[in-house]
Tab-separated table of C-alpha atoms and ligand atoms in Angstrom:
chain	number	residue	atom	x	y	z
X	1	MET	CA	-47.252	-53.782	-255.319
X	2	ASN	CA	-49.224	-50.977	-253.793
X	3	VAL	CA	-46.803	-49.326	-251.075
X	4	ASP	CA	-46.178	-45.792	-252.022
X	5	LEU	CA	-42.250	-44.874	-251.514
X	6	THR	CA	-42.948	-41.432	-252.482
X	7	GLY	CA	-40.615	-38.549	-251.290
X	8	ILE	CA	-38.127	-41.569	-249.565
X	9	GLN	CA	-34.461	-42.095	-250.673
X	10	ILE	CA	-32.994	-45.499	-251.175
X	11	ALA	CA	-29.588	-46.374	-250.895
X	12	VAL	CA	-28.689	-49.660	-252.091
X	13	LEU	CA	-24.718	-50.982	-251.293
X	14	GLY	CA	-23.880	-53.722	-254.195
X	15	GLY	CA	-25.464	-56.877	-253.994
X	16	ASP	CA	-26.093	-59.491	-257.177
X	17	ASP	CA	-29.281	-60.300	-259.501
X	18	ARG	CA	-31.548	-59.979	-257.160
X	19	GLU	CA	-31.009	-56.283	-256.458
X	20	LEU	CA	-31.371	-55.427	-260.146
X	21	VAL	CA	-34.727	-57.167	-259.826
X	22	PHE	CA	-36.011	-55.147	-256.987
X	23	ILE	CA	-33.927	-51.978	-257.818
X	24	PRO	CA	-36.834	-50.704	-260.770
X	25	LYS	CA	-39.461	-52.221	-258.393
X	26	LEU	CA	-38.743	-49.371	-255.722
X	27	ALA	CA	-38.743	-46.739	-258.541
X	28	GLU	CA	-41.776	-47.720	-259.883
X	29	MET	CA	-43.015	-47.279	-256.238
X	30	GLY	CA	-41.893	-43.419	-256.321
X	31	ALA	CA	-39.085	-44.087	-254.370
X	32	VAL	CA	-35.513	-42.189	-255.183
X	33	VAL	CA	-32.807	-44.881	-255.364
X	34	LYS	CA	-29.104	-44.246	-255.811
X	35	VAL	CA	-27.321	-47.402	-256.444
X	36	VAL	CA	-23.456	-48.290	-256.257
X	37	GLY	CA	-21.744	-51.175	-257.214
X	38	PHE	CA	-23.230	-52.102	-260.209
X	39	GLY	CA	-22.191	-51.487	-264.244
X	40	ALA	CA	-23.999	-48.335	-266.227
X	41	HIS	CA	-25.853	-50.252	-268.683
X	42	GLN	CA	-27.538	-52.769	-265.447
X	43	ILE	CA	-28.824	-49.458	-263.719
X	44	VAL	CA	-31.758	-47.470	-265.650
X	45	GLU	CA	-32.927	-44.202	-265.090
X	46	PRO	CA	-34.721	-42.786	-262.813
X	47	SER	CA	-32.701	-44.542	-260.362
X	48	ILE	CA	-29.195	-43.040	-260.030
X	49	LEU	CA	-25.578	-45.196	-260.224
X	50	CYS	CA	-23.265	-43.766	-257.776
X	51	ASP	CA	-19.195	-44.577	-257.863
X	52	SER	CA	-19.018	-44.806	-254.087
X	53	PRO	CA	-21.034	-46.203	-250.978
X	54	GLU	CA	-20.077	-42.477	-249.153
X	55	LYS	CA	-21.914	-41.012	-252.443
X	56	ALA	CA	-25.111	-43.795	-252.536
X	57	VAL	CA	-25.947	-42.731	-248.925
X	58	GLU	CA	-25.979	-39.122	-249.013
X	59	GLY	CA	-29.417	-37.921	-248.311
X	60	ALA	CA	-30.568	-41.478	-247.885
X	61	ASP	CA	-33.577	-42.453	-245.551
X	62	ALA	CA	-33.000	-46.341	-245.808
X	63	VAL	CA	-30.246	-48.436	-246.874
X	64	ILE	CA	-30.093	-51.743	-248.265
X	65	MET	CA	-27.735	-54.408	-248.034
X	66	PRO	CA	-27.103	-57.595	-249.979
X	67	MET	CA	-28.766	-60.776	-248.254
X	68	PRO	CA	-25.267	-62.370	-247.980
X	69	GLY	CA	-24.276	-58.785	-246.004
X	70	THR	CA	-20.251	-58.274	-245.902
X	71	ASP	CA	-17.405	-60.727	-245.510
X	72	ALA	CA	-16.025	-60.445	-241.580
X	73	ARG	CA	-14.204	-57.137	-242.635
X	74	GLY	CA	-16.889	-55.364	-243.899
X	75	VAL	CA	-16.016	-55.815	-247.792
X	76	ILE	CA	-19.647	-55.889	-249.223
X	77	ARG	CA	-20.905	-58.439	-251.742
X	78	ALA	CA	-21.545	-56.770	-254.951
X	79	VAL	CA	-20.785	-59.501	-257.557
X	80	TYR	CA	-20.865	-56.950	-260.273
X	81	SER	CA	-18.279	-54.193	-259.118
X	82	GLU	CA	-15.227	-53.771	-260.259
X	83	LYS	CA	-14.163	-51.954	-256.851
X	84	LYS	CA	-13.888	-53.384	-253.281
X	85	LEU	CA	-17.427	-51.758	-251.562
X	86	VAL	CA	-16.301	-51.517	-247.950
X	87	PHE	CA	-18.530	-50.507	-244.841
X	88	ASP	CA	-16.341	-48.700	-242.685
X	89	GLU	CA	-16.381	-46.485	-239.730
X	90	SER	CA	-16.769	-43.136	-241.548
X	91	LEU	CA	-19.654	-44.539	-243.429
X	92	ALA	CA	-21.448	-45.943	-240.414
X	93	GLU	CA	-20.858	-42.302	-238.795
X	94	LYS	CA	-22.524	-41.006	-241.891
X	95	LEU	CA	-25.550	-43.580	-241.282
X	96	SER	CA	-26.035	-42.540	-237.395
X	97	GLY	CA	-30.031	-42.987	-237.058
X	98	THR	CA	-30.827	-44.625	-240.744
X	99	PRO	CA	-31.815	-47.526	-240.998
X	100	VAL	CA	-29.891	-50.718	-242.689
X	101	PHE	CA	-31.379	-53.378	-243.900
X	102	ILE	CA	-29.428	-56.381	-244.908
X	103	GLY	CA	-30.014	-60.139	-244.984
X	104	VAL	CA	-27.489	-61.535	-242.310
X	105	ALA	CA	-24.928	-59.405	-240.371
X	106	LYS	CA	-21.381	-60.377	-239.933
X	107	PRO	CA	-20.003	-59.422	-235.624
X	108	TYR	CA	-17.901	-56.741	-237.042
X	109	LEU	CA	-21.115	-54.906	-238.615
X	110	LYS	CA	-23.213	-55.359	-236.030
X	111	LYS	CA	-20.414	-53.737	-233.711
X	112	LEU	CA	-19.870	-50.699	-235.924
X	113	CYS	CA	-23.981	-50.059	-236.813
X	114	GLN	CA	-24.022	-50.351	-232.761
X	115	LYS	CA	-21.374	-47.738	-231.865
X	116	GLN	CA	-22.361	-45.473	-234.493
X	117	ASN	CA	-26.346	-45.827	-233.556
X	118	VAL	CA	-27.029	-47.192	-236.936
X	119	PRO	CA	-30.417	-49.434	-236.878
X	120	LEU	CA	-29.360	-52.638	-238.362
X	121	ILE	CA	-32.286	-54.876	-239.582
X	122	GLU	CA	-31.662	-58.279	-240.358
X	123	ILE	CA	-33.941	-59.385	-242.232
X	124	ALA	CA	-33.361	-62.812	-243.563
X	125	GLU	CA	-34.392	-64.781	-240.409
X	126	MET	CA	-37.723	-62.831	-240.461
X	127	ASP	CA	-40.717	-64.761	-241.460
X	128	GLU	CA	-41.927	-62.808	-244.352
X	129	ILE	CA	-38.463	-63.295	-246.221
X	130	ALA	CA	-37.475	-67.103	-245.163
X	131	VAL	CA	-40.985	-68.724	-245.768
X	132	PHE	CA	-40.734	-67.300	-249.446
X	133	ASN	CA	-36.937	-67.947	-249.624
X	134	SER	CA	-37.882	-71.770	-248.679
X	135	ILE	CA	-39.298	-72.105	-252.028
X	136	PRO	CA	-36.171	-71.712	-254.104
X	137	THR	CA	-34.130	-73.360	-251.564
X	138	ALA	CA	-36.112	-76.514	-251.539
X	139	GLU	CA	-36.238	-76.200	-255.357
X	140	GLY	CA	-32.047	-75.652	-255.327
X	141	ALA	CA	-31.766	-78.713	-252.569
X	142	ILE	CA	-33.578	-81.169	-255.100
X	143	GLN	CA	-31.444	-79.724	-257.645
X	144	ILE	CA	-28.544	-80.646	-256.385
X	145	ALA	CA	-29.649	-83.996	-255.210
X	146	MET	CA	-30.626	-84.751	-258.795
X	147	GLN	CA	-27.311	-83.802	-260.052
X	148	GLU	CA	-25.228	-86.185	-257.268
X	149	THR	CA	-27.114	-89.281	-257.575
X	150	PRO	CA	-28.022	-92.153	-259.872
X	151	PHE	CA	-31.469	-92.632	-258.840
X	152	THR	CA	-34.573	-91.001	-259.281
X	153	ILE	CA	-35.689	-89.069	-255.875
X	154	HIS	CA	-38.917	-90.844	-256.751
X	155	LYS	CA	-39.044	-93.687	-254.349
X	156	SER	CA	-36.204	-92.678	-252.662
X	157	HIS	CA	-35.887	-92.645	-248.847
X	158	CYS	CA	-35.192	-88.876	-248.387
X	159	PHE	CA	-34.582	-87.837	-244.691
X	160	VAL	CA	-35.442	-83.797	-243.673
X	161	LEU	CA	-33.651	-82.826	-240.393
X	162	GLY	CA	-35.545	-80.016	-239.063
X	163	TYR	CA	-39.371	-79.134	-239.511
X	164	GLY	CA	-38.848	-75.307	-239.967
X	165	ARG	CA	-39.951	-73.303	-242.765
X	166	VAL	CA	-37.174	-74.639	-245.102
X	167	GLY	CA	-37.730	-78.534	-243.682
X	168	ILE	CA	-41.730	-78.052	-244.396
X	169	THR	CA	-41.382	-76.756	-248.049
X	170	LEU	CA	-38.512	-79.192	-248.643
X	171	ALA	CA	-40.921	-82.417	-246.919
X	172	ARG	CA	-43.745	-81.381	-248.811
X	173	THR	CA	-41.733	-81.244	-252.134
X	174	LEU	CA	-40.063	-84.151	-252.164
X	175	LYS	CA	-43.437	-86.023	-251.288
X	176	ASN	CA	-45.096	-84.616	-254.354
X	177	LEU	CA	-42.187	-86.052	-256.370
X	178	GLY	CA	-42.832	-89.532	-254.524
X	179	ALA	CA	-40.126	-89.750	-252.185
X	180	HIS	CA	-40.745	-91.979	-248.764
X	181	THR	CA	-39.947	-88.818	-247.116
X	182	TYR	CA	-39.006	-88.848	-243.002
X	183	VAL	CA	-38.765	-86.007	-240.602
X	184	ALA	CA	-36.808	-85.879	-238.152
X	185	ALA	CA	-38.328	-83.296	-235.510
X	186	ARG	CA	-37.741	-82.532	-231.682
X	187	SER	CA	-41.302	-81.285	-230.761
X	188	GLU	CA	-44.002	-83.539	-230.249
X	189	ARG	CA	-46.182	-80.921	-232.012
X	190	ASP	CA	-43.947	-80.955	-235.083
X	191	LEU	CA	-43.970	-84.993	-234.833
X	192	ALA	CA	-47.775	-84.993	-235.014
X	193	ARG	CA	-48.084	-82.489	-237.989
X	194	ILE	CA	-45.422	-84.422	-240.051
X	195	TYR	CA	-47.882	-87.222	-239.397
X	196	GLU	CA	-51.135	-85.462	-240.115
X	197	GLN	CA	-49.272	-84.261	-243.815
X	198	CYS	CA	-48.900	-88.328	-244.545
X	199	LEU	CA	-44.785	-87.571	-243.891
X	200	GLU	CA	-42.887	-89.798	-241.569
X	201	PRO	CA	-41.846	-88.578	-238.042
X	202	VAL	CA	-38.846	-89.716	-236.776
X	203	SER	CA	-38.035	-87.910	-233.307
X	204	PHE	CA	-34.471	-87.394	-232.676
X	205	ASP	CA	-34.264	-89.940	-230.433
X	206	CYS	CA	-34.956	-92.560	-232.580
X	207	LEU	CA	-32.704	-90.875	-235.534
X	208	GLU	CA	-30.278	-93.347	-235.593
X	209	LYS	CA	-31.897	-96.079	-235.515
X	210	ALA	CA	-34.163	-94.857	-238.867
X	211	ILE	CA	-31.238	-92.843	-240.433
X	212	SER	CA	-29.941	-96.252	-242.007
X	213	ARG	CA	-32.756	-96.417	-244.676
X	214	ALA	CA	-31.681	-93.261	-245.732
X	215	ASP	CA	-30.388	-92.578	-249.574
X	216	ILE	CA	-30.507	-88.371	-249.209
X	217	VAL	CA	-30.374	-87.104	-246.013
X	218	PHE	CA	-31.397	-82.835	-246.066
X	219	ASN	CA	-30.279	-81.296	-243.041
X	220	THR	CA	-32.069	-78.163	-241.920
X	221	VAL	CA	-30.991	-77.715	-238.510
X	222	PRO	CA	-28.347	-75.053	-237.447
X	223	SER	CA	-26.597	-77.413	-235.068
X	224	PHE	CA	-24.263	-80.191	-234.904
X	225	VAL	CA	-26.758	-82.944	-235.501
X	226	LEU	CA	-25.384	-85.427	-238.187
X	227	THR	CA	-22.352	-86.509	-235.702
X	228	ARG	CA	-20.088	-89.103	-236.614
X	229	LYS	CA	-22.136	-91.731	-234.597
X	230	LEU	CA	-25.125	-90.860	-236.839
X	231	LEU	CA	-23.255	-90.821	-239.909
X	232	GLN	CA	-21.896	-94.301	-238.993
X	233	ARG	CA	-25.359	-95.743	-239.150
X	234	LEU	CA	-25.739	-94.581	-243.267
X	235	GLN	CA	-25.363	-96.573	-245.952
X	236	LYS	CA	-22.245	-95.811	-248.190
X	237	HIS	CA	-24.066	-94.403	-251.206
X	238	CYS	CA	-26.309	-91.720	-248.705
X	239	LEU	CA	-25.687	-88.251	-249.999
X	240	ILE	CA	-26.247	-85.540	-247.504
X	241	ILE	CA	-26.772	-81.935	-248.591
X	242	ASP	CA	-26.629	-79.703	-245.866
X	243	LEU	CA	-28.609	-76.523	-245.831
X	244	ALA	CA	-27.974	-75.312	-242.630
X	245	SER	CA	-26.332	-71.757	-242.174
X	246	ALA	CA	-22.384	-72.603	-242.113
X	247	PRO	CA	-20.661	-74.223	-240.768
X	248	GLY	CA	-24.249	-76.773	-240.965
X	249	GLY	CA	-24.851	-79.398	-239.138
X	250	THR	CA	-22.790	-82.127	-240.329
X	251	ASP	CA	-19.585	-83.576	-239.238
X	252	PHE	CA	-18.304	-83.110	-242.619
X	253	LYS	CA	-14.597	-84.477	-242.155
X	254	SER	CA	-15.944	-87.859	-240.935
X	255	ALA	CA	-18.165	-87.908	-243.482
X	256	GLU	CA	-15.326	-87.505	-245.922
X	257	GLU	CA	-13.335	-90.343	-243.847
X	258	MET	CA	-15.974	-93.111	-244.271
X	259	GLY	CA	-16.842	-91.880	-248.025
X	260	ILE	CA	-20.357	-90.952	-247.715
X	261	LYS	CA	-20.607	-87.467	-250.002
X	262	ALA	CA	-21.684	-84.590	-247.935
X	263	ILE	CA	-22.467	-81.274	-249.523
X	264	LEU	CA	-22.715	-77.712	-247.702
X	265	ALA	CA	-25.163	-75.912	-249.859
X	266	PRO	CA	-25.442	-72.343	-248.747
X	267	GLY	CA	-27.131	-69.186	-250.477
X	268	LEU	CA	-29.232	-71.347	-252.720
X	269	PRO	CA	-32.188	-68.961	-253.471
X	270	GLY	CA	-29.468	-66.234	-254.950
X	271	LYS	CA	-28.023	-68.894	-257.261
X	272	VAL	CA	-31.304	-70.814	-258.191
X	273	ALA	CA	-33.605	-68.108	-258.734
X	274	PRO	CA	-32.460	-64.698	-258.467
X	275	GLU	CA	-35.025	-63.377	-260.121
X	276	THR	CA	-37.966	-65.282	-257.699
X	277	ALA	CA	-35.869	-64.185	-254.697
X	278	GLY	CA	-35.434	-60.532	-256.191
X	279	ASN	CA	-39.362	-60.638	-256.337
X	280	PHE	CA	-39.940	-61.807	-252.944
X	281	LEU	CA	-37.569	-58.718	-251.610
X	282	ALA	CA	-39.873	-56.327	-253.908
X	283	GLU	CA	-42.594	-57.668	-251.974
X	284	VAL	CA	-40.901	-57.048	-248.605
X	285	LEU	CA	-38.522	-54.596	-248.389
X	286	PRO	CA	-40.962	-51.358	-249.196
X	287	LYS	CA	-43.126	-52.591	-246.417
X	288	LEU	CA	-40.617	-52.771	-244.197
X	289	ILE	CA	-38.959	-49.546	-245.120
X	290	VAL	CA	-42.578	-47.545	-244.799
X	291	LYS	CA	-42.283	-49.132	-241.024
X	292	TYR	CA	-38.816	-47.730	-240.296
X	293	THR	CA	-38.764	-44.310	-242.007
X	294	THR	CA	-42.233	-43.031	-240.894
N	1	NAP	P1	-36.371	-72.343	-238.742
N	1	NAP	O1	-37.527	-72.262	-239.010
N	1	NAP	O2	-35.871	-71.925	-237.451
N	1	NAP	O3	-36.478	-74.106	-238.797
N	1	NAP	C1	-35.446	-74.623	-237.780
N	1	NAP	C2	-35.493	-76.498	-237.651
N	1	NAP	O4	-34.360	-76.807	-236.821
N	1	NAP	C3	-36.368	-76.121	-236.841
N	1	NAP	O5	-37.407	-77.244	-237.007
N	1	NAP	C4	-36.102	-76.458	-235.490
N	1	NAP	O6	-36.743	-76.940	-234.019
N	1	NAP	C5	-34.862	-77.133	-235.718
N	1	NAP	N1	-34.039	-76.995	-234.721
N	1	NAP	C6	-33.146	-76.215	-234.218
N	1	NAP	N2	-32.204	-76.543	-233.520
N	1	NAP	C7	-32.224	-77.696	-233.333
N	1	NAP	C8	-31.688	-78.671	-232.434
N	1	NAP	N3	-30.744	-78.311	-231.478
N	1	NAP	N4	-32.086	-80.094	-232.393
N	1	NAP	C9	-33.440	-80.374	-233.361
N	1	NAP	N5	-33.683	-79.668	-233.849
N	1	NAP	C10	-33.200	-78.081	-234.190
N	1	NAP	O7	-35.058	-72.375	-239.943
N	1	NAP	P2	-35.051	-72.291	-241.438
N	1	NAP	O8	-35.604	-70.901	-242.052
N	1	NAP	O9	-35.896	-73.665	-241.755
N	1	NAP	O10	-33.711	-72.661	-241.921
N	1	NAP	C11	-32.768	-73.779	-241.623
N	1	NAP	C12	-31.548	-73.469	-241.488
N	1	NAP	O11	-31.212	-73.116	-242.660
N	1	NAP	C13	-30.811	-72.202	-241.185
N	1	NAP	O12	-29.815	-72.153	-240.751
N	1	NAP	C14	-31.106	-71.043	-242.208
N	1	NAP	O13	-30.420	-70.027	-242.185
N	1	NAP	C15	-30.560	-71.924	-243.328
N	1	NAP	N6	-30.997	-71.356	-244.766
N	1	NAP	C16	-30.372	-71.779	-245.571
N	1	NAP	C17	-30.458	-71.655	-247.025
N	1	NAP	C18	-29.388	-72.300	-248.171
N	1	NAP	O14	-29.895	-71.645	-249.070
N	1	NAP	N7	-28.885	-73.243	-247.553
N	1	NAP	C19	-31.665	-70.778	-247.187
N	1	NAP	C20	-32.411	-70.681	-246.370
N	1	NAP	C21	-32.395	-70.718	-245.051
N	1	NAP	P3	-37.717	-76.285	-233.037
N	1	NAP	O15	-38.850	-75.887	-234.151
N	1	NAP	O16	-38.162	-77.163	-232.199
N	1	NAP	O17	-36.719	-75.201	-232.406
């Protein structure tokens, strides 16, 4: 925590428990932090609680918005706010030239920021966030698997589709729990690495044949991979946990018709480990703020 934010004013617009973790840390680093979307008992001095986004952004050098961002009409996710917080055109106008950090931005927000010349920095896909977040994501996925199955992870046949940031962490964790862990990837490089890690590599071309062994399938591929054809190969007791961003990579309708339980599980870091996820943000955001404001 050696980033100096002295002289930098930051507006935090909405959020959840993750913001409650990093707001005091930004203040400790010297930033003036103005916050909206929380209760008076949640925000301690020297941070300043405001009653509207407009007031919070007055004089701001940078703005932080929640990881899930806004809904399609600009309503900011603010779980502790009694009032609706909206990112609208007049707010965007006030922020011309001011960097706005957000997990993922909806098209509405992207369009507005582009129009008003607001630099919008999406951080969820940055490696420094995504690799950290893969830890609570993997734990959360395994928590769901444990809750939803009558058998242990140990010795069960677990398939992980995709060997990116989430897939790597999840496959390693499953293997450490004693699962027979199969990983589907499309590049020869990934398949070789999967083998090197003593996991079972499966190319997507061979997945249809191999997947009939699965007790649990975890999907991390943000594309339509668990098709009806593939689902037909699954055992009836097989559980699917789809971690990919909405709408996931599973034919959920077909799964339901076939009596196969398939769960779309978004936003796990904020749900299962908000404190850890908030600490990750407290590590990464200050560096990004310095980079974009100086
Ligand atoms: P990533 O590092 O980009 O990994 C994605 C993986 O999917 C890579 O192995 C990639 O292979 C593979 N892939 C992509 N398109 C494919 C296709 N058409 N066919 C086969 N393989 C394909 O992403 P990540 O950080 O692991 O995140 C994975 C997903 O989980 C994203 O949608 C992300 O938003 C989501 N996520 C969800 C949570 C949650 O709480 N549920 C938390 C974090 C992330 P190549 O390398 O060959 O392209």
